[in-house]
Amino acid sequence: MRDFTPRRMIQQQMYARERRGIFRSTEGYDTVARSNGLDPAFIKKTLHPFCIYDAPAELTARGEKNEALYPETMHLLHLESGDVVLGRSVYQAADFTGLRSAFFTHNYIIPAGYGSESANEYKSWLHAAFADGYDIENGTELPELAVLPVQAASAVKPSNRSLLALLNIGEKPFKQLLYAVMSAISGKKKIYVALDVPVAQLPDKAKQLLTVLYASLPNAYRKQLGFITYAKEPQSRKSVHLTFVEQGGLRQGDRSIEKDYTFDFASGRLMNVELDGTEQPFLDFAWDNLEQPERTDRFFHFAGQMLAGMEPERQTAAASYHQLCVMYRIEEGDETLYETHKTAVLRGLLEYLQPTGALHSKIRLNDLFLSRFDYEFDRVRQGIVPNAFIVDVFKDYYLIENSNIESKLVTYFIHALNHAVKQNEQETIDSVYAAIEGNPALGRAFFAKLMADSRLTSSLLIPFLEKKLEEAAGVKSMLELIAHWVSVQTRLFDYEPFHDLARRQLLSKLDRERYSIPGVSKALAQLRRLEEEAGLQIRKQPAHDYEDLYGELELAAYRAMLAELQLDKLTKEQLGQADFLSYKDRLQRWNGQLQDPRLKSAAFELLALYESLMLPEPASALFSRLSAAEIDRVQQAVRQILAGRLELADAPRIVLAFLHSSDLDSVDYEGLLSYLQRNAPNKEIVYQFLQWSEKHPDFIRPKGFVPAYSAAVIAYFKNHDRDAFKKRANRKQFFDKAGPTLAAVYKQAERELSSPFAKFFRRNRKATLITTIAGLGVIFLVSGIMLSFSGKDASNDEGAALPEVSPTAQAVVNEPETLVYAEETAASEGQEAATSLVFLFKNAASCALFAPSSISIEPPGVEAAEYTELKLMPDCGTEASDASPTPDPEATAGTTEPSTPATVQPTETPLADPEAAPKPEGYASRVAVDLGRQADIPADSIIRIGDDEYKLTTLQVIDK
């Protein structure tokens, strides 16, 4: 540090023991003189710590007074400011008093940028001339120097090898010492050296060794190396890397230096510098050129140029010089080194050429790299397959410089691929294709070269593209790859083998998805988008028929989907994703290109199904393209898709599903209502549909409902919903809100469901009224006669009671058409107990037709049980003699019981005698059904036969 502005003059400072000094007025050690350019703080903080001298132990031990025997100590250190402190301390036998020994230090402070900053400045540093003392009477100011004083050079200069030999330093120790110096400058370790020389000679021998080391060090190290030529003991000092100590100063086991580099040449003990097993090209080069400083300097100049613009750390990294040394020797013609270090050389060359402007500033390296490319090009033409890393290096160089190498690099890649394919070198194949994929410009040049030769296209391009498409995860990724490659090489749009490849791969991917409607729809949508994008790009380039490629892929996907189409497996959700069915223009084009009649049929069926379910108001016109059989298949698919999830909004679709395929103007009303009954989630949906139908032209005519529809509605209530009109909620919510047309049908259905008495009453209102009045009169007359007779015989005063009046038959309403009760036959010898169900019919014809194959019995709160091994024993009376077998007279013999009321009471009449079984009034026909085993059937159990349900009324037990 200096006063005020930096100067280009060398400053001086002298330090000694005197009566007074610059910074103290009493006797002692202090700066006694200085140049005016030095800052006092800098002197105290930086220079004073190096103004020190420890006399050798062996001389002080014997009280040596001869100053010439005491070694001087030179120190040199580079400050962070760039200044250099160069100084020397010498022993003085007596100070100004003449009573005690002392030392004197003289320092030069050489400013940064002094002189030419030559790489050989170290020579003047090592031969600088210093003062041996100073008389303070001459004042405290020292002159600033323009030139560093230097001692006269020795007339005889020994060679570097001879100097090392005199110091007993061979090849390995020298390499280890040079390595330690380079590592210490770039790291934190220190170096301590004890030479096998007398202590008085130590400073001179140290400077001779330093001369050899400086000559072998690259310039970046020379500018940072700090040293001390003599010290009594090892001591770590800032900015000092190398310290020479007297013999015996490096004590074994000294923990303060156990991690540092130590060279005790007197004892032969070298610590922490083993280099065995590692290649050190630069150290080899330095040793080999000890006597060729010109070659060494040429290499250092080369290395300096190559490291220019790189990170500062690279300039003091030993690895950099190992790399550059190899490159330098290859440049000189050593091809053996290239083969041995090929990876490191190519990577290193590329690394040095990557900084901006490096191609122009490092022409030698660029020329060296291109010479390596020519070398590798000749090898690959001879059939030698390059390693993958070589391909990567040349690809990376292309990113730096492509104008002069593109054509030759593409040719190199083609040769490499041809030989790699023949020799099955997959790693090289992958690396070449990866290089092409990673650079669009290189890819365009490469594909253009391949497509110019049909043999190369078939042998290299198509296999590569096939592999890439096969590796794609799905249809989306595969189509993106196709779009990428045709954008890289638009000529692929017109290349038929590529069309075939893309078509095969697309169908393969769709096959994995089983040609599902959603999968095909997404593929078609993506193809449509890619076609539009390609159209925008192609307008900027020469015309290519991109529509052919994407059109072929669309048609292929569409055809494949139709070939695998199964209407009965589709769902409404899948059809909802079939957006391609709304592309009218494309559908028309695709369908026009279908040659197979089966595919055309499937196309029309799919479109009809889609429109039936997706259009808000589908009409029968969508069936116009279909045959009767095709209409049936579509209708069946619609029914199947809507089953289980019916809503009123689906009413128009349901109607379409039940149009007669042979006559689209008529509807299968009975089938439609039966479908609703089976699949509607509740009966309310059916009632809502009936209300909706009142305003739909397929159900209504000017004079009311279509008669067939009215009949179907009435049949629905009679067969499936007999209790509909008995529920007040139904009337309030649906039936009372019906329009006049529907209300008339409801009224008719309700009449059809009424009891026989009610029907008779409605047909013969006057006769029924007269008969009722006459019957009441007869009852009152008979009652009066009986009362008169009973009054004559009475012996008490109690008044005669009126006879009990039983309700007439006309009072019973809504009697069921069929009664069911159970009979149980007890076990007897050779026969197990069994249970039978007895069905009583009002209508003999119904009895004759009653022949169930199975019966389901569901007790209250218990799961239903199925009975299939049935034995029927009918007794349908004379009215049904034509429909049922004539009973055996012997089997029917017996006494006929009087008529019983509607509620059947248990009787002991054997089951085998049907004439003896109870027959309530009006139920003359019966069928006994033996269940084949004994069953526990509680009262109120539900009996199901097909869609009909019966409620069990009475249990009858018969003991035989």
Short mmCIF file of C-alpha atoms in Angstrom, two decimals, residues 54-64 69-71 195 197-202 230 232 245-249:
data_model
loop_
_atom_site.label_atom_id
_atom_site.label_comp_id
_atom_site.label_asym_id
_atom_site.label_seq_id
_atom_site.Cartn_x
_atom_site.Cartn_y
_atom_site.Cartn_z
CA ASP A 54 16.28 -16.14 13.73
CA ALA A 55 19.90 -17.22 13.85
CA PRO A 56 20.63 -20.90 13.12
CA ALA A 57 20.60 -23.08 16.19
CA GLU A 58 23.97 -24.66 15.45
CA LEU A 59 25.68 -21.22 15.23
CA THR A 60 24.09 -19.71 18.30
CA ALA A 61 24.86 -22.86 20.25
CA ARG A 62 28.60 -22.38 19.78
CA GLY A 63 28.46 -18.57 20.07
CA GLU A 64 29.66 -17.93 16.55
CA LEU A 69 28.83 -17.75 8.54
CA TYR A 70 25.28 -16.65 9.23
CA PRO A 71 22.86 -17.18 6.31
CA LEU A 195 18.17 -29.06 1.86
CA VAL A 197 23.60 -28.40 2.62
CA PRO A 198 25.44 -26.42 5.32
CA VAL A 199 23.29 -23.69 6.75
CA ALA A 200 25.61 -20.97 5.47
CA GLN A 201 24.99 -22.18 1.90
CA LEU A 202 21.25 -22.61 2.35
CA TYR A 230 15.90 -19.38 5.22
CA LYS A 232 15.08 -21.56 11.67
CA VAL A 245 14.49 -24.33 6.86
CA GLU A 246 17.80 -25.39 8.29
CA GLN A 247 18.59 -29.07 8.73
CA GLY A 248 16.84 -30.50 11.74
CA GLY A 249 14.09 -27.89 11.53
#
